[in-house]
Amino acid sequence: MFEKLFENIRKKIVITEREEEICRSLFIPKKLRKRQYLLQQGDVTKYTAFVEKGLLRSYIIDDKGAELIMQFAPEGWWINDMYSAITGEPAEQNIDAIEDSELLLLTTQGYEQLMQEAPVFERFFRLQLQNSFVALQRRLKGNIILTAEEKYKNFIQAYPNIVQRVPQHNIASFLGITPESLSRIRKQMAER
Amino acid sequence: MFEKLFENIRKKIVITEREEEICRSLFIPKKLRKRQYLLQQGDVTKYTAFVEKGLLRSYIIDDKGAELIMQFAPEGWWINDMYSAITGEPAEQNIDAIEDSELLLLTTQGYEQLMQEAPVFERFFRLQLQNSFVALQRRLKGNIILTAEEKYKNFIQAYPNIVQRVPQHNIASFLGITPESLSRIRKQMAER
DNA sequence: CGGGCCTTTGACTGGTTTCAACTTCTGTGG
DNA sequence: CCACAGAAGTTGAAACCAGTCAAAGGCCCG
């Protein structure tokens, strides 16, 4: 159950047996069925989730009812509503499972406790966050500069495994274009 | 010279006299004239900068020569090219001064040294980064969902002080729209 | 005072969205 | 296991928002 987690952690920091034990005691295993929510808009975030198996997504619904997918999280990725987690305010995002999934959950208190008992995790989460931040900057840049077709090409290159696993309109939502546009782009690409 | 820095730090963590001393020894004061570069695309990042006074910007130039402003950094803000800083690769971004500015620079080694000698800064930078991350998510969301006019209205509400201090085409660049569009939007808004 | 950059304005273009209809796929219950 | 309802994807036509290109005016700074 914890294989992917420790693999993920050890890519960034060195941890002792003791620290591994602390992790095992703080992370809560949880299975999620396809379509099941981990977090719903308006609820307060309780968990930061690590995905051992399966695929989740986080997304927001804006005033006009438009859906925007903020993140896909396949095995080996972390996911939460950072805003809600750090402020304690109700979540703006929804998080649910695209596939049946197995998660390891860290509660907000568990998070603090982990920092206290194994301070090396301050470093881990900082490094983790730095990478996420850079990735997000990339995405913003791409979204502003690229055409819809280029955005899609980038996406299938960057996340070939995800393309296969999610419905097409989810990809459109992630890219910030309409499902119709994406359909047309794919058609055009196929014709060449 | 260090007032804003410690004010900024103490908003997030508690530090001792000793830790304050360490900071004073590691941060390097530097003045930048208007238009002067702190970092140029292609160079390797040496510094993370805290702005004591003045106003900086970071931006990228894409293949087609289009400029995109990633960040404005007035007094009390941090700025660097995170990608270059964490990978050691040449920077993708340019950073320069919009106004004459006074900075406090932390070198990459200084950064590591600070972490070692005052580990509480792991926490500080993690918290700092969490906020930046949430802000960036907001910006991405706005950029995808909002119209050009809404983006501009959001901007003047979120950064009223910056609006006054930067040329209009810089704001357009930050918002990912053309200077012409912004000009028309402003005209339209004025007419009502 | 003059040159160059910034901003404005106009006409035109074009990529994407919107709306609507139709087809295909999928999952659930009889 | 089939049938069928709803979801997902496709296609077309029309509308629109913002971009592009070009030119003119304004303003700041040397």
GROMACS .gro file of C-alpha atoms (C1' of nucleotides) in nm:
model
  444
    1MET     CA    1   0.000   0.000   0.000
    2PHE     CA    2   0.280   0.245   0.080
    3GLU     CA    3   0.522   0.157  -0.200
    4LYS     CA    4   0.453   0.450  -0.428
    5LEU     CA    5   0.447   0.692  -0.136
    6PHE     CA    6   0.793   0.609  -0.011
    7GLU     CA    7   0.927   0.592  -0.362
    8ASN     CA    8   0.791   0.943  -0.411
    9ILE     CA    9   0.935   1.070  -0.085
   10ARG     CA   10   1.278   0.916  -0.138
   11LYS     CA   11   1.312   1.089  -0.472
   12LYS     CA   12   1.347   1.413  -0.278
   13ILE     CA   13   1.473   1.340   0.073
   14VAL     CA   14   1.641   1.073   0.281
   15ILE     CA   15   1.431   0.930   0.560
   16THR     CA   16   1.507   0.691   0.844
   17GLU     CA   17   1.321   0.377   0.945
   18ARG     CA   18   1.175   0.573   1.232
   19GLU     CA   19   1.045   0.842   1.003
   20GLU     CA   20   0.898   0.579   0.776
   21GLU     CA   21   0.714   0.440   1.076
   22ILE     CA   22   0.575   0.779   1.163
   23CYS     CA   23   0.443   0.808   0.810
   24ARG     CA   24   0.276   0.471   0.827
   25SER     CA   25   0.102   0.575   1.144
   26LEU     CA   26  -0.016   0.911   1.010
   27PHE     CA   27  -0.132   0.830   0.658
   28ILE     CA   28  -0.479   0.682   0.636
   29PRO     CA   29  -0.547   0.435   0.356
   30LYS     CA   30  -0.872   0.493   0.173
   31LYS     CA   31  -1.037   0.354  -0.135
   32LEU     CA   32  -1.248   0.567  -0.361
   33ARG     CA   33  -1.492   0.438  -0.620
   34LYS     CA   34  -1.513   0.598  -0.959
   35ARG     CA   35  -1.715   0.923  -0.938
   36GLN     CA   36  -1.685   0.932  -0.559
   37TYR     CA   37  -1.590   1.266  -0.403
   38LEU     CA   38  -1.289   1.320  -0.187
   39LEU     CA   39  -1.382   1.683  -0.140
   40GLN     CA   40  -1.680   1.892  -0.235
   41GLN     CA   41  -1.692   2.264  -0.299
   42GLY     CA   42  -1.802   2.433   0.024
   43ASP     CA   43  -1.672   2.168   0.261
   44VAL     CA   44  -1.358   2.231   0.458
   45THR     CA   45  -1.058   2.033   0.344
   46LYS     CA   46  -0.961   1.763   0.585
   47TYR     CA   47  -0.699   1.582   0.383
   48THR     CA   48  -0.402   1.603   0.161
   49ALA     CA   49  -0.412   1.295  -0.059
   50PHE     CA   50  -0.142   1.087  -0.217
   51VAL     CA   51  -0.259   0.863  -0.498
   52GLU     CA   52  -0.124   0.507  -0.473
   53LYS     CA   53  -0.343   0.375  -0.750
   54GLY     CA   54  -0.607   0.515  -0.981
   55LEU     CA   55  -0.675   0.867  -1.101
   56LEU     CA   56  -0.835   1.174  -0.943
   57ARG     CA   57  -0.917   1.520  -1.064
   58SER     CA   58  -0.975   1.852  -0.896
   59TYR     CA   59  -1.198   2.110  -1.057
   60ILE     CA   60  -1.399   2.422  -0.994
   61ILE     CA   61  -1.741   2.525  -1.112
   62ASP     CA   62  -1.766   2.893  -1.187
   63ASP     CA   63  -2.070   3.120  -1.152
   64LYS     CA   64  -2.187   3.045  -1.505
   65GLY     CA   65  -2.173   2.673  -1.438
   66ALA     CA   66  -1.860   2.622  -1.644
   67GLU     CA   67  -1.629   2.350  -1.519
   68LEU     CA   68  -1.253   2.394  -1.513
   69ILE     CA   69  -1.027   2.104  -1.426
   70MET     CA   70  -0.734   2.229  -1.222
   71GLN     CA   71  -0.543   1.905  -1.192
   72PHE     CA   72  -0.531   1.538  -1.281
   73ALA     CA   73  -0.363   1.317  -1.022
   74PRO     CA   74  -0.264   0.966  -1.131
   75GLU     CA   75  -0.058   0.723  -0.920
   76GLY     CA   76   0.235   0.888  -0.749
   77TRP     CA   77   0.081   1.235  -0.740
   78TRP     CA   78  -0.044   1.453  -0.457
   79ILE     CA   79  -0.371   1.637  -0.464
   80ASN     CA   80  -0.568   1.873  -0.239
   81ASP     CA   81  -0.733   2.213  -0.239
   82MET     CA   82  -0.434   2.413  -0.125
   83TYR     CA   83  -0.637   2.726  -0.066
   84SER     CA   84  -0.876   2.555   0.171
   85ALA     CA   85  -0.599   2.355   0.334
   86ILE     CA   86  -0.391   2.657   0.430
   87THR     CA   87  -0.672   2.893   0.524
   88GLY     CA   88  -0.925   2.655   0.674
   89GLU     CA   89  -1.188   2.821   0.456
   90PRO     CA   90  -1.444   2.612   0.268
   91ALA     CA   91  -1.306   2.456  -0.046
   92GLU     CA   92  -1.345   2.618  -0.386
   93GLN     CA   93  -1.255   2.299  -0.560
   94ASN     CA   94  -1.414   1.960  -0.599
   95ILE     CA   95  -1.197   1.653  -0.598
   96ASP     CA   96  -1.329   1.320  -0.719
   97ALA     CA   97  -1.215   0.991  -0.864
   98ILE     CA   98  -1.205   0.933  -1.239
   99GLU     CA   99  -1.113   0.569  -1.177
  100ASP     CA  100  -1.145   0.344  -0.874
  101SER     CA  101  -0.853   0.460  -0.664
  102GLU     CA  102  -0.646   0.387  -0.357
  103LEU     CA  103  -0.532   0.685  -0.156
  104LEU     CA  104  -0.319   0.767   0.142
  105LEU     CA  105  -0.466   1.057   0.332
  106LEU     CA  106  -0.289   1.297   0.562
  107THR     CA  107  -0.517   1.505   0.784
  108THR     CA  108  -0.440   1.865   0.861
  109GLN     CA  109  -0.341   1.767   1.214
  110GLY     CA  110  -0.145   1.472   1.082
  111TYR     CA  111   0.039   1.714   0.860
  112GLU     CA  112   0.140   1.934   1.152
  113GLN     CA  113   0.232   1.632   1.359
  114LEU     CA  114   0.449   1.499   1.079
  115MET     CA  115   0.632   1.832   1.061
  116GLN     CA  116   0.697   1.820   1.434
  117GLU     CA  117   0.808   1.461   1.462
  118ALA     CA  118   0.993   1.445   1.133
  119PRO     CA  119   1.098   1.799   1.040
  120VAL     CA  120   1.269   1.673   0.727
  121PHE     CA  121   0.923   1.675   0.578
  122GLU     CA  122   0.922   2.053   0.583
  123ARG     CA  123   1.188   2.020   0.323
  124PHE     CA  124   1.004   1.753   0.134
  125PHE     CA  125   0.688   1.955   0.100
  126ARG     CA  126   0.880   2.266   0.010
  127LEU     CA  127   1.055   2.081  -0.272
  128GLN     CA  128   0.730   1.925  -0.379
  129LEU     CA  129   0.568   2.262  -0.389
  130GLN     CA  130   0.851   2.420  -0.582
  131ASN     CA  131   0.799   2.167  -0.857
  132SER     CA  132   0.425   2.219  -0.859
  133PHE     CA  133   0.478   2.591  -0.875
  134VAL     CA  134   0.708   2.569  -1.176
  135ALA     CA  135   0.466   2.333  -1.349
  136LEU     CA  136   0.182   2.574  -1.285
  137GLN     CA  137   0.383   2.864  -1.424
  138ARG     CA  138   0.441   2.658  -1.737
  139ARG     CA  139   0.074   2.589  -1.769
  140LEU     CA  140  -0.019   2.954  -1.728
  141LYS     CA  141   0.235   3.056  -1.987
  142GLY     CA  142   0.109   2.793  -2.230
  143ASN     CA  143  -0.246   2.896  -2.174
  144ILE     CA  144  -0.175   3.256  -2.259
  145ILE     CA  145   0.066   3.211  -2.545
  146LEU     CA  146  -0.040   2.897  -2.728
  147THR     CA  147  -0.328   2.829  -2.967
  148ALA     CA  148  -0.583   2.565  -2.877
  149GLU     CA  149  -0.414   2.312  -3.103
  150GLU     CA  150  -0.072   2.375  -2.954
  151LYS     CA  151  -0.214   2.341  -2.605
  152TYR     CA  152  -0.354   2.002  -2.695
  153LYS     CA  153  -0.033   1.884  -2.857
  154ASN     CA  154   0.160   1.990  -2.550
  155PHE     CA  155  -0.081   1.803  -2.332
  156ILE     CA  156  -0.062   1.471  -2.512
  157GLN     CA  157   0.313   1.499  -2.511
  158ALA     CA  158   0.335   1.587  -2.144
  159TYR     CA  159   0.071   1.343  -2.019
  160PRO     CA  160   0.043   1.059  -2.271
  161ASN     CA  161  -0.081   0.823  -2.002
  162ILE     CA  162  -0.360   1.052  -1.890
  163VAL     CA  163  -0.490   1.111  -2.243
  164GLN     CA  164  -0.588   0.747  -2.263
  165ARG     CA  165  -0.763   0.741  -1.930
  166VAL     CA  166  -0.992   1.041  -1.919
  167PRO     CA  167  -1.292   1.139  -2.133
  168GLN     CA  168  -1.211   1.390  -2.401
  169HIS     CA  169  -1.423   1.668  -2.260
  170ASN     CA  170  -1.217   1.651  -1.941
  171ILE     CA  171  -0.907   1.729  -2.140
  172ALA     CA  172  -1.087   2.018  -2.305
  173SER     CA  173  -1.181   2.146  -1.962
  174PHE     CA  174  -0.822   2.118  -1.840
  175LEU     CA  175  -0.700   2.309  -2.145
  176GLY     CA  176  -0.963   2.576  -2.110
  177ILE     CA  177  -1.128   2.514  -2.446
  178THR     CA  178  -1.471   2.380  -2.541
  179PRO     CA  179  -1.529   2.009  -2.611
  180GLU     CA  180  -1.642   2.105  -2.961
  181SER     CA  181  -1.317   2.284  -3.033
  182LEU     CA  182  -1.114   1.991  -2.912
  183SER     CA  183  -1.312   1.757  -3.129
  184ARG     CA  184  -1.245   1.972  -3.434
  185ILE     CA  185  -0.877   2.000  -3.353
  186ARG     CA  186  -0.844   1.624  -3.327
  187LYS     CA  187  -1.021   1.580  -3.657
  188GLN     CA  188  -0.790   1.827  -3.822
  189MET     CA  189  -0.483   1.656  -3.678
  190ALA     CA  190  -0.605   1.316  -3.796
  191GLU     CA  191  -0.653   1.442  -4.149
  192ARG     CA  192  -0.281   1.505  -4.181
  193MET     CA  193   1.740   4.834   0.505
  194PHE     CA  194   1.606   4.511   0.656
  195GLU     CA  195   1.279   4.643   0.798
  196LYS     CA  196   1.045   4.511   0.532
  197LEU     CA  197   1.226   4.178   0.521
  198PHE     CA  198   1.181   4.100   0.889
  199GLU     CA  199   0.830   4.232   0.885
  200ASN     CA  200   0.761   3.991   0.601
  201ILE     CA  201   0.927   3.698   0.778
  202ARG     CA  202   0.757   3.762   1.112
  203LYS     CA  203   0.418   3.751   0.948
  204LYS     CA  204   0.473   3.378   0.902
  205ILE     CA  205   0.721   3.253   1.159
  206VAL     CA  206   0.882   3.347   1.490
  207ILE     CA  207   1.256   3.404   1.475
  208THR     CA  208   1.518   3.464   1.744
  209GLU     CA  209   1.779   3.740   1.761
  210ARG     CA  210   2.035   3.486   1.655
  211GLU     CA  211   1.836   3.391   1.348
  212GLU     CA  212   1.790   3.754   1.262
  213GLU     CA  213   2.168   3.793   1.277
  214ILE     CA  214   2.217   3.501   1.042
  215CYS     CA  215   1.981   3.665   0.796
  216ARG     CA  216   2.166   3.993   0.813
  217SER     CA  217   2.488   3.812   0.733
  218LEU     CA  218   2.345   3.615   0.441
  219PHE     CA  219   2.132   3.868   0.257
  220ILE     CA  220   2.324   4.098   0.027
  221PRO     CA  221   2.189   4.453  -0.018
  222LYS     CA  222   2.181   4.571  -0.376
  223LYS     CA  223   2.044   4.871  -0.558
  224LEU     CA  224   1.901   4.843  -0.906
  225ARG     CA  225   1.840   5.133  -1.141
  226LYS     CA  226   1.528   5.150  -1.348
  227ARG     CA  227   1.559   4.916  -1.650
  228GLN     CA  228   1.854   4.734  -1.495
  229TYR     CA  229   1.849   4.355  -1.509
  230LEU     CA  230   1.866   4.131  -1.207
  231LEU     CA  231   1.854   3.825  -1.428
  232GLN     CA  232   1.866   3.769  -1.802
  233GLN     CA  233   1.721   3.481  -1.997
  234GLY     CA  234   1.997   3.225  -2.052
  235ASP     CA  235   2.198   3.314  -1.743
  236VAL     CA  236   2.190   3.087  -1.441
  237THR     CA  237   2.001   3.225  -1.147
  238LYS     CA  238   2.226   3.326  -0.864
  239TYR     CA  239   1.980   3.499  -0.638
  240THR     CA  240   1.643   3.498  -0.477
  241ALA     CA  241   1.548   3.859  -0.427
  242PHE     CA  242   1.342   4.035  -0.166
  243VAL     CA  243   1.225   4.384  -0.262
  244GLU     CA  244   1.275   4.640   0.014
  245LYS     CA  245   1.188   4.933  -0.207
  246GLY     CA  246   1.088   4.986  -0.567
  247LEU     CA  247   0.929   4.755  -0.820
  248LEU     CA  248   1.056   4.467  -1.030
  249ARG     CA  249   0.903   4.244  -1.293
  250SER     CA  250   0.982   3.901  -1.429
  251TYR     CA  251   0.889   3.812  -1.784
  252ILE     CA  252   0.957   3.571  -2.065
  253ILE     CA  253   1.000   3.629  -2.435
  254ASP     CA  254   0.848   3.352  -2.642
  255ASP     CA  255   0.965   3.225  -2.983
  256LYS     CA  256   0.753   3.476  -3.171
  257GLY     CA  257   0.901   3.762  -2.972
  258ALA     CA  258   0.591   3.814  -2.761
  259GLU     CA  259   0.654   3.929  -2.407
  260LEU     CA  260   0.463   3.785  -2.114
  261ILE     CA  261   0.500   3.933  -1.768
  262MET     CA  262   0.493   3.657  -1.509
  263GLN     CA  263   0.509   3.870  -1.197
  264PHE     CA  264   0.528   4.220  -1.058
  265ALA     CA  265   0.720   4.250  -0.732
  266PRO     CA  266   0.675   4.572  -0.532
  267GLU     CA  267   0.814   4.634  -0.182
  268GLY     CA  268   0.769   4.337   0.046
  269TRP     CA  269   0.758   4.075  -0.230
  270TRP     CA  270   0.996   3.801  -0.332
  271ILE     CA  271   1.102   3.733  -0.686
  272ASN     CA  272   1.320   3.486  -0.873
  273ASP     CA  273   1.310   3.239  -1.160
  274MET     CA  274   1.204   2.936  -0.959
  275TYR     CA  275   1.269   2.698  -1.244
  276SER     CA  276   1.628   2.806  -1.287
  277ALA     CA  277   1.681   2.831  -0.911
  278ILE     CA  278   1.577   2.472  -0.839
  279THR     CA  279   1.730   2.305  -1.144
  280GLY     CA  280   2.042   2.512  -1.195
  281GLU     CA  281   1.947   2.537  -1.561
  282PRO     CA  282   1.974   2.868  -1.748
  283ALA     CA  283   1.687   3.101  -1.672
  284GLU     CA  284   1.382   3.123  -1.896
  285GLN     CA  285   1.278   3.448  -1.740
  286ASN     CA  286   1.414   3.798  -1.737
  287ILE     CA  287   1.392   4.002  -1.422
  288ASP     CA  288   1.445   4.376  -1.427
  289ALA     CA  289   1.356   4.691  -1.238
  290ILE     CA  290   1.057   4.903  -1.336
  291GLU     CA  291   1.158   5.162  -1.078
  292ASP     CA  292   1.485   5.231  -0.900
  293SER     CA  293   1.486   4.960  -0.635
  294GLU     CA  294   1.659   4.833  -0.326
  295LEU     CA  295   1.690   4.458  -0.292
  296LEU     CA  296   1.812   4.200  -0.048
  297LEU     CA  297   1.964   3.907  -0.231
  298LEU     CA  298   2.004   3.552  -0.111
  299THR     CA  299   2.244   3.341  -0.313
  300THR     CA  300   2.173   2.976  -0.381
  301GLN     CA  301   2.443   2.877  -0.133
  302GLY     CA  302   2.318   3.137   0.111
  303TYR     CA  303   1.979   2.977   0.082
  304GLU     CA  304   2.112   2.633   0.169
  305GLN     CA  305   2.318   2.776   0.450
  306LEU     CA  306   2.016   2.954   0.590
  307MET     CA  307   1.822   2.627   0.590
  308GLN     CA  308   2.103   2.456   0.781
  309GLU     CA  309   2.167   2.721   1.038
  310ALA     CA  310   1.808   2.829   1.085
  311PRO     CA  311   1.584   2.538   0.984
  312VAL     CA  312   1.275   2.737   1.073
  313PHE     CA  313   1.320   2.895   0.732
  314GLU     CA  314   1.224   2.568   0.568
  315ARG     CA  315   0.887   2.639   0.713
  316PHE     CA  316   0.892   3.000   0.610
  317PHE     CA  317   0.966   2.927   0.248
  318ARG     CA  318   0.713   2.649   0.241
  319LEU     CA  319   0.442   2.882   0.368
  320GLN     CA  320   0.555   3.152   0.131
  321LEU     CA  321   0.537   2.911  -0.158
  322GLN     CA  322   0.194   2.784  -0.058
  323ASN     CA  323   0.060   3.136  -0.085
  324SER     CA  324   0.228   3.194  -0.418
  325PHE     CA  325   0.089   2.867  -0.542
  326VAL     CA  326  -0.267   2.955  -0.448
  327ALA     CA  327  -0.228   3.299  -0.605
  328LEU     CA  328  -0.100   3.142  -0.923
  329GLN     CA  329  -0.393   2.899  -0.934
  330ARG     CA  330  -0.624   3.198  -0.905
  331ARG     CA  331  -0.453   3.369  -1.189
  332LEU     CA  332  -0.470   3.063  -1.411
  333LYS     CA  333  -0.836   3.021  -1.336
  334GLY     CA  334  -0.907   3.386  -1.412
  335ASN     CA  335  -0.712   3.369  -1.729
  336ILE     CA  336  -0.913   3.080  -1.859
  337ILE     CA  337  -1.257   3.177  -1.738
  338LEU     CA  338  -1.274   3.554  -1.754
  339THR     CA  339  -1.311   3.793  -2.046
  340ALA     CA  340  -1.041   4.050  -2.110
  341GLU     CA  341  -1.244   4.318  -1.939
  342GLU     CA  342  -1.305   4.106  -1.631
  343LYS     CA  343  -0.937   4.023  -1.612
  344TYR     CA  344  -0.852   4.392  -1.610
  345LYS     CA  345  -1.114   4.476  -1.350
  346ASN     CA  346  -0.983   4.200  -1.129
  347PHE     CA  347  -0.634   4.331  -1.170
  348ILE     CA  348  -0.705   4.689  -1.073
  349GLN     CA  349  -0.896   4.563  -0.772
  350ALA     CA  350  -0.625   4.320  -0.665
  351TYR     CA  351  -0.327   4.548  -0.732
  352PRO     CA  352  -0.447   4.909  -0.719
  353ASN     CA  353  -0.099   5.028  -0.623
  354ILE     CA  354   0.069   4.857  -0.915
  355VAL     CA  355  -0.174   4.997  -1.172
  356GLN     CA  356  -0.044   5.345  -1.100
  357ARG     CA  357   0.319   5.252  -1.126
  358VAL     CA  358   0.360   5.052  -1.445
  359PRO     CA  359   0.305   5.143  -1.811
  360GLN     CA  360  -0.025   5.023  -1.946
  361HIS     CA  361   0.122   4.779  -2.194
  362ASN     CA  362   0.289   4.599  -1.904
  363ILE     CA  363  -0.049   4.535  -1.752
  364ALA     CA  364  -0.174   4.407  -2.086
  365SER     CA  365   0.122   4.173  -2.099
  366PHE     CA  366   0.054   4.048  -1.747
  367LEU     CA  367  -0.308   3.983  -1.835
  368GLY     CA  368  -0.221   3.810  -2.160
  369ILE     CA  369  -0.400   4.055  -2.385
  370THR     CA  370  -0.273   4.308  -2.642
  371PRO     CA  371  -0.207   4.672  -2.552
  372GLU     CA  372  -0.466   4.771  -2.813
  373SER     CA  373  -0.733   4.559  -2.649
  374LEU     CA  374  -0.656   4.702  -2.309
  375SER     CA  375  -0.677   5.054  -2.446
  376ARG     CA  376  -1.020   4.981  -2.594
  377ILE     CA  377  -1.140   4.821  -2.272
  378ARG     CA  378  -1.037   5.124  -2.072
  379LYS     CA  379  -1.212   5.352  -2.313
  380GLN     CA  380  -1.528   5.149  -2.289
  381MET     CA  381  -1.513   5.150  -1.910
  382ALA     CA  382  -1.463   5.525  -1.903
  383GLU     CA  383  -1.766   5.583  -2.122
  384ARG     CA  384  -1.992   5.437  -1.854
  385DC     C1'  385   1.335   7.098  -2.893
  386DG     C1'  386   1.318   6.644  -3.102
  387DG     C1'  387   1.299   6.140  -3.126
  388DG     C1'  388   1.115   5.747  -2.978
  389DC     C1'  389   0.809   5.503  -2.711
  390DC     C1'  390   0.339   5.465  -2.546
  391DT     C1'  391  -0.133   5.497  -2.627
  392DT     C1'  392  -0.527   5.549  -2.906
  393DT     C1'  393  -0.823   5.463  -3.293
  394DG     C1'  394  -0.996   5.235  -3.714
  395DA     C1'  395  -1.074   4.862  -4.036
  396DC     C1'  396  -1.026   4.405  -4.105
  397DT     C1'  397  -0.929   3.911  -3.989
  398DG     C1'  398  -0.965   3.488  -3.770
  399DG     C1'  399  -0.972   3.147  -3.411
  400DT     C1'  400  -1.298   2.991  -3.082
  401DT     C1'  401  -1.742   2.983  -2.892
  402DT     C1'  402  -2.222   2.915  -2.909
  403DC     C1'  403  -2.624   2.678  -3.033
  404DA     C1'  404  -2.838   2.304  -3.231
  405DA     C1'  405  -2.889   1.863  -3.442
  406DC     C1'  406  -2.720   1.420  -3.513
  407DT     C1'  407  -2.438   0.997  -3.418
  408DT     C1'  408  -2.192   0.694  -3.126
  409DC     C1'  409  -2.079   0.496  -2.699
  410DT     C1'  410  -2.177   0.312  -2.239
  411DG     C1'  411  -2.377   0.152  -1.844
  412DT     C1'  412  -2.785   0.004  -1.607
  413DG     C1'  413  -3.222  -0.232  -1.538
  414DG     C1'  414  -3.565  -0.537  -1.713
  415DC     C1'  415  -2.810  -1.036  -2.258
  416DC     C1'  416  -3.053  -0.708  -2.486
  417DA     C1'  417  -3.272  -0.251  -2.491
  418DC     C1'  418  -3.274   0.187  -2.420
  419DA     C1'  419  -3.172   0.635  -2.193
  420DG     C1'  420  -2.839   0.947  -2.107
  421DA     C1'  421  -2.378   1.088  -2.173
  422DA     C1'  422  -2.005   1.181  -2.485
  423DG     C1'  423  -1.845   1.306  -2.913
  424DT     C1'  424  -1.907   1.504  -3.389
  425DT     C1'  425  -2.045   1.830  -3.728
  426DG     C1'  426  -2.232   2.261  -3.927
  427DA     C1'  427  -2.359   2.751  -3.936
  428DA     C1'  428  -2.349   3.185  -3.739
  429DA     C1'  429  -2.180   3.521  -3.401
  430DC     C1'  430  -1.828   3.735  -3.147
  431DC     C1'  431  -1.434   3.858  -2.889
  432DA     C1'  432  -0.985   3.968  -2.928
  433DG     C1'  433  -0.586   3.998  -3.240
  434DT     C1'  434  -0.341   4.210  -3.626
  435DC     C1'  435  -0.187   4.576  -3.901
  436DA     C1'  436  -0.146   5.046  -3.983
  437DA     C1'  437  -0.152   5.525  -3.888
  438DA     C1'  438  -0.196   5.926  -3.600
  439DG     C1'  439  -0.152   6.172  -3.173
  440DG     C1'  440   0.053   6.237  -2.713
  441DC     C1'  441   0.403   6.254  -2.390
  442DC     C1'  442   0.828   6.187  -2.158
  443DC     C1'  443   1.319   6.229  -2.133
  444DG     C1'  444   1.755   6.331  -2.294
   0.00000   0.00000   0.00000
